[in-house]
Coordinates of C-alpha atoms in Angstrom, one line a residue:
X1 CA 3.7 23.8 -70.6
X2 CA 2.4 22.9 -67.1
X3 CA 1.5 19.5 -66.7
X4 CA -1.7 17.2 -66.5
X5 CA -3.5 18.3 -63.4
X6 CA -6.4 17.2 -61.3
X7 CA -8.4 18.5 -58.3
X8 CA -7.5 17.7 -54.7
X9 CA -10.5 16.3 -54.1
X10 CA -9.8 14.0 -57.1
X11 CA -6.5 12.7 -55.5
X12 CA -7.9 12.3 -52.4
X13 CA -10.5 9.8 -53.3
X14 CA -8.0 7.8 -55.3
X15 CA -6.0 7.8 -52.0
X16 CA -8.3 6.8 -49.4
X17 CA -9.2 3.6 -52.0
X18 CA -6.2 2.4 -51.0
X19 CA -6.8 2.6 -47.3
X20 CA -6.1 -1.0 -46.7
X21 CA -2.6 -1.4 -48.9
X22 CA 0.4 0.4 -47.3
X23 CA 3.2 -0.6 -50.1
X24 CA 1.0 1.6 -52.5
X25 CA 0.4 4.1 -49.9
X26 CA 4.0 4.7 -48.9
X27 CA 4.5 4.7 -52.9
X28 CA 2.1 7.3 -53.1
X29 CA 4.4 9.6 -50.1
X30 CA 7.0 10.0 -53.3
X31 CA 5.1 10.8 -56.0
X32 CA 4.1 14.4 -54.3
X33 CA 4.2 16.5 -51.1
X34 CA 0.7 17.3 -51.1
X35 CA -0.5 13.5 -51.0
X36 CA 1.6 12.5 -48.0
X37 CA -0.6 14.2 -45.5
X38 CA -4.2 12.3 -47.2
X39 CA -1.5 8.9 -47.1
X40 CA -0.5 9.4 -43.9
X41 CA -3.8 9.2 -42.7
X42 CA -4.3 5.7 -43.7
X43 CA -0.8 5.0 -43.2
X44 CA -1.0 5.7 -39.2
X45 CA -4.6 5.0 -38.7
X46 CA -3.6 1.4 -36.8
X47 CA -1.0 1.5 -35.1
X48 CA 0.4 -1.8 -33.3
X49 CA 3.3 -2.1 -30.8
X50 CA 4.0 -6.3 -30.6
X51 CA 7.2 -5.6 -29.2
X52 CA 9.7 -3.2 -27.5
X53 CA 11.9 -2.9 -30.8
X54 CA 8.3 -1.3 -32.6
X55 CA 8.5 1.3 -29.5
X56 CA 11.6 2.2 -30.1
X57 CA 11.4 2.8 -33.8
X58 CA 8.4 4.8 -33.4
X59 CA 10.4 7.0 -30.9
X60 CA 13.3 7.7 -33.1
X61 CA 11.2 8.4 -36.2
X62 CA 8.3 10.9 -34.3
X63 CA 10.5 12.4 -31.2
X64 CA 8.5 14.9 -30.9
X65 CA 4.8 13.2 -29.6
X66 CA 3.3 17.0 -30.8
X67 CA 4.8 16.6 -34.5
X68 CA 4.0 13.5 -34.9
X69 CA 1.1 11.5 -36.9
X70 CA -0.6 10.0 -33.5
X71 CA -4.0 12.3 -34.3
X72 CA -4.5 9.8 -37.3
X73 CA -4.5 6.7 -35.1
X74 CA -7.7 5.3 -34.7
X75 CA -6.7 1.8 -33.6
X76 CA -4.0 1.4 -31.2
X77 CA -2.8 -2.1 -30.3
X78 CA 0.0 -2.8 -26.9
X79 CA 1.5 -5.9 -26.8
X80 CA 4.4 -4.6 -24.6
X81 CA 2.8 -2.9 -21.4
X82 CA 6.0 -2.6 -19.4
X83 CA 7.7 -0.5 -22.3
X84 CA 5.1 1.8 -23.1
X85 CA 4.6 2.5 -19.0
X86 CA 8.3 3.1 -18.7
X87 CA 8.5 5.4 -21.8
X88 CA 5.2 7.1 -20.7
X89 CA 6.8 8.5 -17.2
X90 CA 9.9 9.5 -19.4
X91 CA 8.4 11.6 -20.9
X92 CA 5.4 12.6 -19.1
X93 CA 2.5 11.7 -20.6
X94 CA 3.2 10.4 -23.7
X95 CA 0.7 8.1 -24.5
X96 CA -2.1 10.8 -24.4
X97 CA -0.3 11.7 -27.2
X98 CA -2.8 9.1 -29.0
X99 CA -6.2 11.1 -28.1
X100 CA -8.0 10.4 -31.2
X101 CA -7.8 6.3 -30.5
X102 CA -11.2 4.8 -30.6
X103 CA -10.1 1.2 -30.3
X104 CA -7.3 0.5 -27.9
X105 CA -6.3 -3.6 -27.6
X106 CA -3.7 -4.4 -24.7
X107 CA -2.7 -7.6 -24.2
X108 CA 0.0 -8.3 -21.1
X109 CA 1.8 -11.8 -20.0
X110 CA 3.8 -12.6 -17.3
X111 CA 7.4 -11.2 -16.9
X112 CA 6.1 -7.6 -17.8
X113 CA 7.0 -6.6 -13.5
X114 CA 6.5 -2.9 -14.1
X115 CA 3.5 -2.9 -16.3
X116 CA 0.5 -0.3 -15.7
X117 CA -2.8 0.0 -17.1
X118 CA -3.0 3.8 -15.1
X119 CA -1.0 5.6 -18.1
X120 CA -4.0 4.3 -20.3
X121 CA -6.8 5.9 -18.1
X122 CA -9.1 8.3 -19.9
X123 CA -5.9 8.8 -22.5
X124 CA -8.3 9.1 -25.7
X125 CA -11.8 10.6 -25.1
X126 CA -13.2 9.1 -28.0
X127 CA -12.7 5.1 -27.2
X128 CA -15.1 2.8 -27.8
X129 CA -13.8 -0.5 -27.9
X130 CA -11.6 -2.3 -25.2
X131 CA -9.8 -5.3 -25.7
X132 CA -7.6 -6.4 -22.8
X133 CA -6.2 -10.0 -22.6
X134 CA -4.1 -10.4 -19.6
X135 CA -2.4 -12.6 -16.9
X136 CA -0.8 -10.0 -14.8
X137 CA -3.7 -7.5 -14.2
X138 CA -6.0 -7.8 -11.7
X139 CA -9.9 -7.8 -12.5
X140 CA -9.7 -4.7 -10.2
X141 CA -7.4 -2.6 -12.4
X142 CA -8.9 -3.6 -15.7
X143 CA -12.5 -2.5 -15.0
X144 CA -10.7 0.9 -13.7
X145 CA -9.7 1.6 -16.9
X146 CA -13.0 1.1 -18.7
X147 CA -14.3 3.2 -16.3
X148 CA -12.5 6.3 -17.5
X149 CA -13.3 5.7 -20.8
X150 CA -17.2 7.7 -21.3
X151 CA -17.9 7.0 -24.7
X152 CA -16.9 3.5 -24.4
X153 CA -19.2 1.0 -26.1
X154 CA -17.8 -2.7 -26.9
X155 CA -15.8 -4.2 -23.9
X156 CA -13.6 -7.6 -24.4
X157 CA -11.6 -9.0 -21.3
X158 CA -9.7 -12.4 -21.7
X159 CA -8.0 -14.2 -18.9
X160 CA -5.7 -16.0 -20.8
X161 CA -5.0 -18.8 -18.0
X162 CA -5.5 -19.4 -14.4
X163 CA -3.9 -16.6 -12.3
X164 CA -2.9 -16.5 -8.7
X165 CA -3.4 -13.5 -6.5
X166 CA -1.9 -11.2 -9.1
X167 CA 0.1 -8.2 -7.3
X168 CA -2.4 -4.7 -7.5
X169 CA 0.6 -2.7 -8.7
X170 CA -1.5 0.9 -9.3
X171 CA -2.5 2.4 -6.2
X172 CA -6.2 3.8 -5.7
X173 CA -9.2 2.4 -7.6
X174 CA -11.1 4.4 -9.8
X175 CA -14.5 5.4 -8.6
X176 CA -16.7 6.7 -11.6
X177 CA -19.6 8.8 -10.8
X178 CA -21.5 7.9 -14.0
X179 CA -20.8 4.4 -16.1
X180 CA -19.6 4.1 -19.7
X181 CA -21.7 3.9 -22.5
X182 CA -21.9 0.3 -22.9
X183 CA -24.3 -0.4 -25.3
X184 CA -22.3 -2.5 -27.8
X185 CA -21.0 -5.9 -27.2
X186 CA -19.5 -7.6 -23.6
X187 CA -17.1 -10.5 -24.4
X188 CA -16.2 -12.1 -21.4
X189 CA -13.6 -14.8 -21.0
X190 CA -12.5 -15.1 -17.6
X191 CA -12.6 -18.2 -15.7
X192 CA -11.9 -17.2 -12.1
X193 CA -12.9 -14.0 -12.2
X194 CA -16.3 -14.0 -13.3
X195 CA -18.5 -13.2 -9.9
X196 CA -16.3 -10.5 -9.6
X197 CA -16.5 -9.3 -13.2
X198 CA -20.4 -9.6 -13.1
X199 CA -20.6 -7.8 -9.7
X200 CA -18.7 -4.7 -10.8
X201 CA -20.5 -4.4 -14.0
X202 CA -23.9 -4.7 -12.1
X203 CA -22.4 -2.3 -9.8
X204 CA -21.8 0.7 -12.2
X205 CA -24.4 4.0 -11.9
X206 CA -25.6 3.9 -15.0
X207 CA -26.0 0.7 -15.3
X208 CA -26.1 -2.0 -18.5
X209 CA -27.1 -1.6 -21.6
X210 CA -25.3 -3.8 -24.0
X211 CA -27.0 -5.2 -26.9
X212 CA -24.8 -8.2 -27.7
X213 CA -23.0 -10.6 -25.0
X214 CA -20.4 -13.4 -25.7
X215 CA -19.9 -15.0 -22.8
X216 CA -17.4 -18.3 -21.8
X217 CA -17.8 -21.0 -19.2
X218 CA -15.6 -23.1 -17.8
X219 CA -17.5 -23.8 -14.6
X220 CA -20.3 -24.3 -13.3
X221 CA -20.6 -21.6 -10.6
X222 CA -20.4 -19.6 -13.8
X223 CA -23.5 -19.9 -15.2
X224 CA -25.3 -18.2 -12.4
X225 CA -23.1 -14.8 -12.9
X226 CA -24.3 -15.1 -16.5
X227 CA -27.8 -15.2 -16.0
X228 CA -26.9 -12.1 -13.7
X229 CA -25.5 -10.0 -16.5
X230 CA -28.6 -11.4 -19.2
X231 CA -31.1 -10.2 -16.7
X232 CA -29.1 -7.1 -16.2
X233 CA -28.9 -6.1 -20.3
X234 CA -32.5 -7.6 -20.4
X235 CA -33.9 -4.5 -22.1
X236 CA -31.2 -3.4 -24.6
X237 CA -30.0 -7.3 -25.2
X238 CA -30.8 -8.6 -28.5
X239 CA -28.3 -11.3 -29.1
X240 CA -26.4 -13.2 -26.7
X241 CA -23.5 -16.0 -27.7
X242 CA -22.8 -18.9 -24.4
X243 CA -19.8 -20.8 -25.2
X244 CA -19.8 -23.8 -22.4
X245 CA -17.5 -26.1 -21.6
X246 CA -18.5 -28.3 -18.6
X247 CA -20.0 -31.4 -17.8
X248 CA -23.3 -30.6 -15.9
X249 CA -25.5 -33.1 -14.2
X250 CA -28.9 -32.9 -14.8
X251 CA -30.1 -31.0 -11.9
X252 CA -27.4 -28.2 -12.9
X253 CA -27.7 -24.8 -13.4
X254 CA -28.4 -22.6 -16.9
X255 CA -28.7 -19.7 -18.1
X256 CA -31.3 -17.7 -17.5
X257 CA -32.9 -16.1 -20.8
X258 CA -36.7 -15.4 -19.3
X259 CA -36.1 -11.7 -19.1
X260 CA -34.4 -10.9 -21.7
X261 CA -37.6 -10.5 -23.9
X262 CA -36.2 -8.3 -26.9
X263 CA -33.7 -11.0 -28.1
X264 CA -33.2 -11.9 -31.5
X265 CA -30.8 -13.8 -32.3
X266 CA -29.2 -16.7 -29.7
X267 CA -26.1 -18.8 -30.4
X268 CA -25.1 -21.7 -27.7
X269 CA -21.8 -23.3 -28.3
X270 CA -21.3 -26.8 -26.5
X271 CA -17.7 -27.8 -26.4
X272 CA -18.7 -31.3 -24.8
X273 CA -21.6 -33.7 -25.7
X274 CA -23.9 -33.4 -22.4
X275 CA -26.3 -30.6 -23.3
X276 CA -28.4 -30.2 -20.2
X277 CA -27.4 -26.8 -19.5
X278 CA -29.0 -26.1 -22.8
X279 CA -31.8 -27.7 -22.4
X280 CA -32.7 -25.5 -19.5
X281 CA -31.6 -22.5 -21.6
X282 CA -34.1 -23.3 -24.0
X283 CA -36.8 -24.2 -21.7
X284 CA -36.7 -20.4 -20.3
X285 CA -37.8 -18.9 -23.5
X286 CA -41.2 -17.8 -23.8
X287 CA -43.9 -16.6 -25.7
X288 CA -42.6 -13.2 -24.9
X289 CA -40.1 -13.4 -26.8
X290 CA -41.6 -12.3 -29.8
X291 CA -38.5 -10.4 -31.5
X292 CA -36.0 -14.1 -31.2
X293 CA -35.9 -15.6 -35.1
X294 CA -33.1 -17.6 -34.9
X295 CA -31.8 -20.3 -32.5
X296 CA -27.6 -21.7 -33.6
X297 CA -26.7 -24.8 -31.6
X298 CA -23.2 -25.7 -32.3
X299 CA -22.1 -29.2 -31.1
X300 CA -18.7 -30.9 -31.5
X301 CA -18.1 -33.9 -33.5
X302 CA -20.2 -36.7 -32.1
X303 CA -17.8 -40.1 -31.3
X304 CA -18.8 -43.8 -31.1
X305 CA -20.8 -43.6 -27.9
X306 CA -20.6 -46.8 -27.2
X307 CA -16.8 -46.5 -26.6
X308 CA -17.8 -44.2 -23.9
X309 CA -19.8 -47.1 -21.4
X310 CA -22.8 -47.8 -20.8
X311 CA -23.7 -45.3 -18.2
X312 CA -21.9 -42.4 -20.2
X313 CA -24.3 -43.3 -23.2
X314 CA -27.5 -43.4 -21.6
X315 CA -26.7 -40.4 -19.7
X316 CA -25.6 -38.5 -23.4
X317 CA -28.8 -39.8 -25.4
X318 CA -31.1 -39.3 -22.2
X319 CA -29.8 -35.3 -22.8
X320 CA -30.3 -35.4 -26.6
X321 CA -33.4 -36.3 -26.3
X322 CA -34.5 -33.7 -24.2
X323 CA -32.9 -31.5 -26.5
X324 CA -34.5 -33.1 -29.6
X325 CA -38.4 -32.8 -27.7
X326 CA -37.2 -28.6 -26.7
X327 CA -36.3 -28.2 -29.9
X328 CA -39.3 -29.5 -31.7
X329 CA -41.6 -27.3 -29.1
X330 CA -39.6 -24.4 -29.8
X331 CA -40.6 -24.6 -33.5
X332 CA -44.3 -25.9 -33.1
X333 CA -45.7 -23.7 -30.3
X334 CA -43.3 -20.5 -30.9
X335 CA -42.7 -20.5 -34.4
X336 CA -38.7 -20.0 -33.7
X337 CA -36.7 -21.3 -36.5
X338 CA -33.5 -22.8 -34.7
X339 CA -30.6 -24.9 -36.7
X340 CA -28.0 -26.9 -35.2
X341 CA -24.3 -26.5 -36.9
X342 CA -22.2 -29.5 -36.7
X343 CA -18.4 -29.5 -38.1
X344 CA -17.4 -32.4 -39.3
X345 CA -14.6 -33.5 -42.2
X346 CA -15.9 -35.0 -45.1
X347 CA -14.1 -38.0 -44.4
X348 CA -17.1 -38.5 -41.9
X349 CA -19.9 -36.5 -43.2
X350 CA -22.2 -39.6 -44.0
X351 CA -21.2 -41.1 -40.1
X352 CA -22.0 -37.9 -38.3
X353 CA -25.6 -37.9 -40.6
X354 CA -26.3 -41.4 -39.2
X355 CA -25.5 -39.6 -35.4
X356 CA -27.2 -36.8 -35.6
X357 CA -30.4 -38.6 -36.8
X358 CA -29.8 -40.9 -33.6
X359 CA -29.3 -38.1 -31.0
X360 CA -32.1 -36.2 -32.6
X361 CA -34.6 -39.0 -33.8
X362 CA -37.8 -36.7 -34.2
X363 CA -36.8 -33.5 -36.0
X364 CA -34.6 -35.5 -38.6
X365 CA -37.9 -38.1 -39.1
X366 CA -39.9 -34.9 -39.6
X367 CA -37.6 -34.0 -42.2
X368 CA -36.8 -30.8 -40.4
X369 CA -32.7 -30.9 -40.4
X370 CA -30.7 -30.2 -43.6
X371 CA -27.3 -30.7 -44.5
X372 CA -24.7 -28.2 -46.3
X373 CA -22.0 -29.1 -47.5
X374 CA -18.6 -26.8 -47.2
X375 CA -15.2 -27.6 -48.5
X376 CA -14.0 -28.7 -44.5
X377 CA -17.3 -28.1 -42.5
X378 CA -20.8 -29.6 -42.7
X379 CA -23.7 -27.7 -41.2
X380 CA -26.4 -29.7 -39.7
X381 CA -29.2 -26.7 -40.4
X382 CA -33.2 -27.0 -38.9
X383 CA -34.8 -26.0 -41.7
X384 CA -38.7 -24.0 -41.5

């Protein structure tokens, strides 16, 4: 008697609903020949070499880069540059081996001397995310790479810390005729290299269409090369996420959000207490922006301030209440509904309540700020 038997199709499905378990899946390579090629492409579809050992592995299990299962890798993760650019001119090529990748994450440190991002170039046609997170490559080298990538969309670069004149190791610089895609999300984390970042993204032929930026400051010269790349997405944007930590006077600098008239959704993240650079954010917005529902202020755990001097005070409530006055405009004359997130233990939920209503006196009389309550985090919330 031949035994119990169901339709490819059948097996398939139940394979693929274990996508994201890889015991069961390598389980599933015993039970019968004709399920390992449906596991394997789960099993392969994120690959991740953390370290030189991983490389090495892979090498001595797939030889052969033609045999292998590289065409079911979607999502291809480098924490060990130097390796993979040694084995690459081994063997000629043989991270192209990896041409169906659509996300491709490098990360680099110092010590990796003969690391390369040119092996990488134009390596899998269909990327569209790039995540790079250095402190050996130079801004130059990084955005040569995007630039051979056509179909990318979502861009991420992360300075981890401060570099100093790191060595151009690859030779020529890429000159694109046309520009990538871009029209996903630009996250930008790089402290001293952000003028240059903003100037070769403003630079590129087709130019800027991304609808989502996440963008980091450190210092103040920053801000202006943000407002650059807000007015340069202006008519695609539709969300944009400032994370800033400085102390600004307040004659400083903001950002810019006049232009960008199709937003929807903004989220400012203020590491320290002085919030003029916000205020000037806010103050930008118009009646023209017609499409922008939601306004997220996050603000850090608010102190004593009177440990803080008497100057310091005055100078923090002076801010807050221009905040507080933006804020209540914002809602009255535009109809935006903003809330401001404030994490907090429990320990101190009632405390930070009592600060809040101080720094903000007229939205909480008005009864226009809730609180919710999470397990580790309260959320201070403008409610419409």
């Amino acid at each position: 008697m031949s035994g119990p038997y169901l339709p490819a199709e059948i097996c398939d499905y139940i394979v693929d609903l274990l996508y994201n378990k890889p015991d069961t899946l390598k389980r599933c390579c015993l039970i019968s020949r004709s399920w390992v090629p449906r596991t394997r492409k789960h099993l392969f579809a994120d690959i991740k070499f953390l370290h030189c050992d991983d490389l090495e592995r892979w090498k001595r299990s797939f030889p052969d880069p033609s045999r292998s299962p590289v065409h079911h890798t979607h999502t291809l993760t480098v924490c060990c540059s130097e390796v993979v650019t040694v084995a690459d001119a081994q063997e000629g090529g043989w991270i192209r081996a990896f041409s169906n990748v659509t996300q491709l994450k490098i990360s680099s440190d110092v010590g990796e001397s003969e690391a390369s991002l040119v092996p990488f170039h134009n390596f899998s046609p269909a990327l569209k995310y790039l995540h790079v997170a250095s402190t050996i490559f130079p801004c130059t080298r990084i955005f040569d790479l995007a630039c051979s990538f056509r179909l990318l969309e979502d861009l991420d670069l992360v300075q981890r810390r401060v570099i100093n004149g790191p060595i151009d190791r690859d030779g020529v610089i890429f000159q694109p005729s046309t520009s990538p895609a871009l029209t996903g999300t630009l996250r930008v984390y790089l402290p001293d290299s952000m003028e240059y970042a903003t100037r070769r993204l403003l630079s590129l032929p087709g130019g800027l269409h991304f609808r989502k930026l996440e963008l980091s400051c450190y210092f103040e010269s920053n801000l202006q090369w943000m407002s650059a790349l807000v007015a340069g997405c202006s008519d695609t944007l539709e969300c944009v996420d400032i994370e800033c930590r400085i102390l600004l006077n307040p004659s400083a600098v903001s950002i810019d959000l006049s232009r960008a008239t199709k937003l929807k959704e903004a989220v400012f993240q203020s590491k320290t207490l002085h919030v003029t650079w916000l205020v000037l954010a806010l103050q930008s917005i118009t009646p023209k922006h017609i499409y922008l529902h939601q306004i997220a202020i996050h603000v850090p755990e608010i102190p004593n301030l009177f440990g803080h001097g008497w100057i310091t005070s005055e100078m923090i409530y002076r801010q807050w209440t221009d905040l507080d006055r933006v804020l209540v405009q914002l809602w009255e004359s535009y109809g935006i509904r903003p809330k401001v997130m404030h994490s907090v233990t429990e320990k101190k939920k009632e405390i930070q309540r009592e600060r809040i209503g101080d720094l903000l006196p007229e939205i909480t009389e008005r009864g226009i700020i809730e609180l919710e309550d999470f397990v580790e985090f309260c959320w201070y919330r403008l409610v419409y």
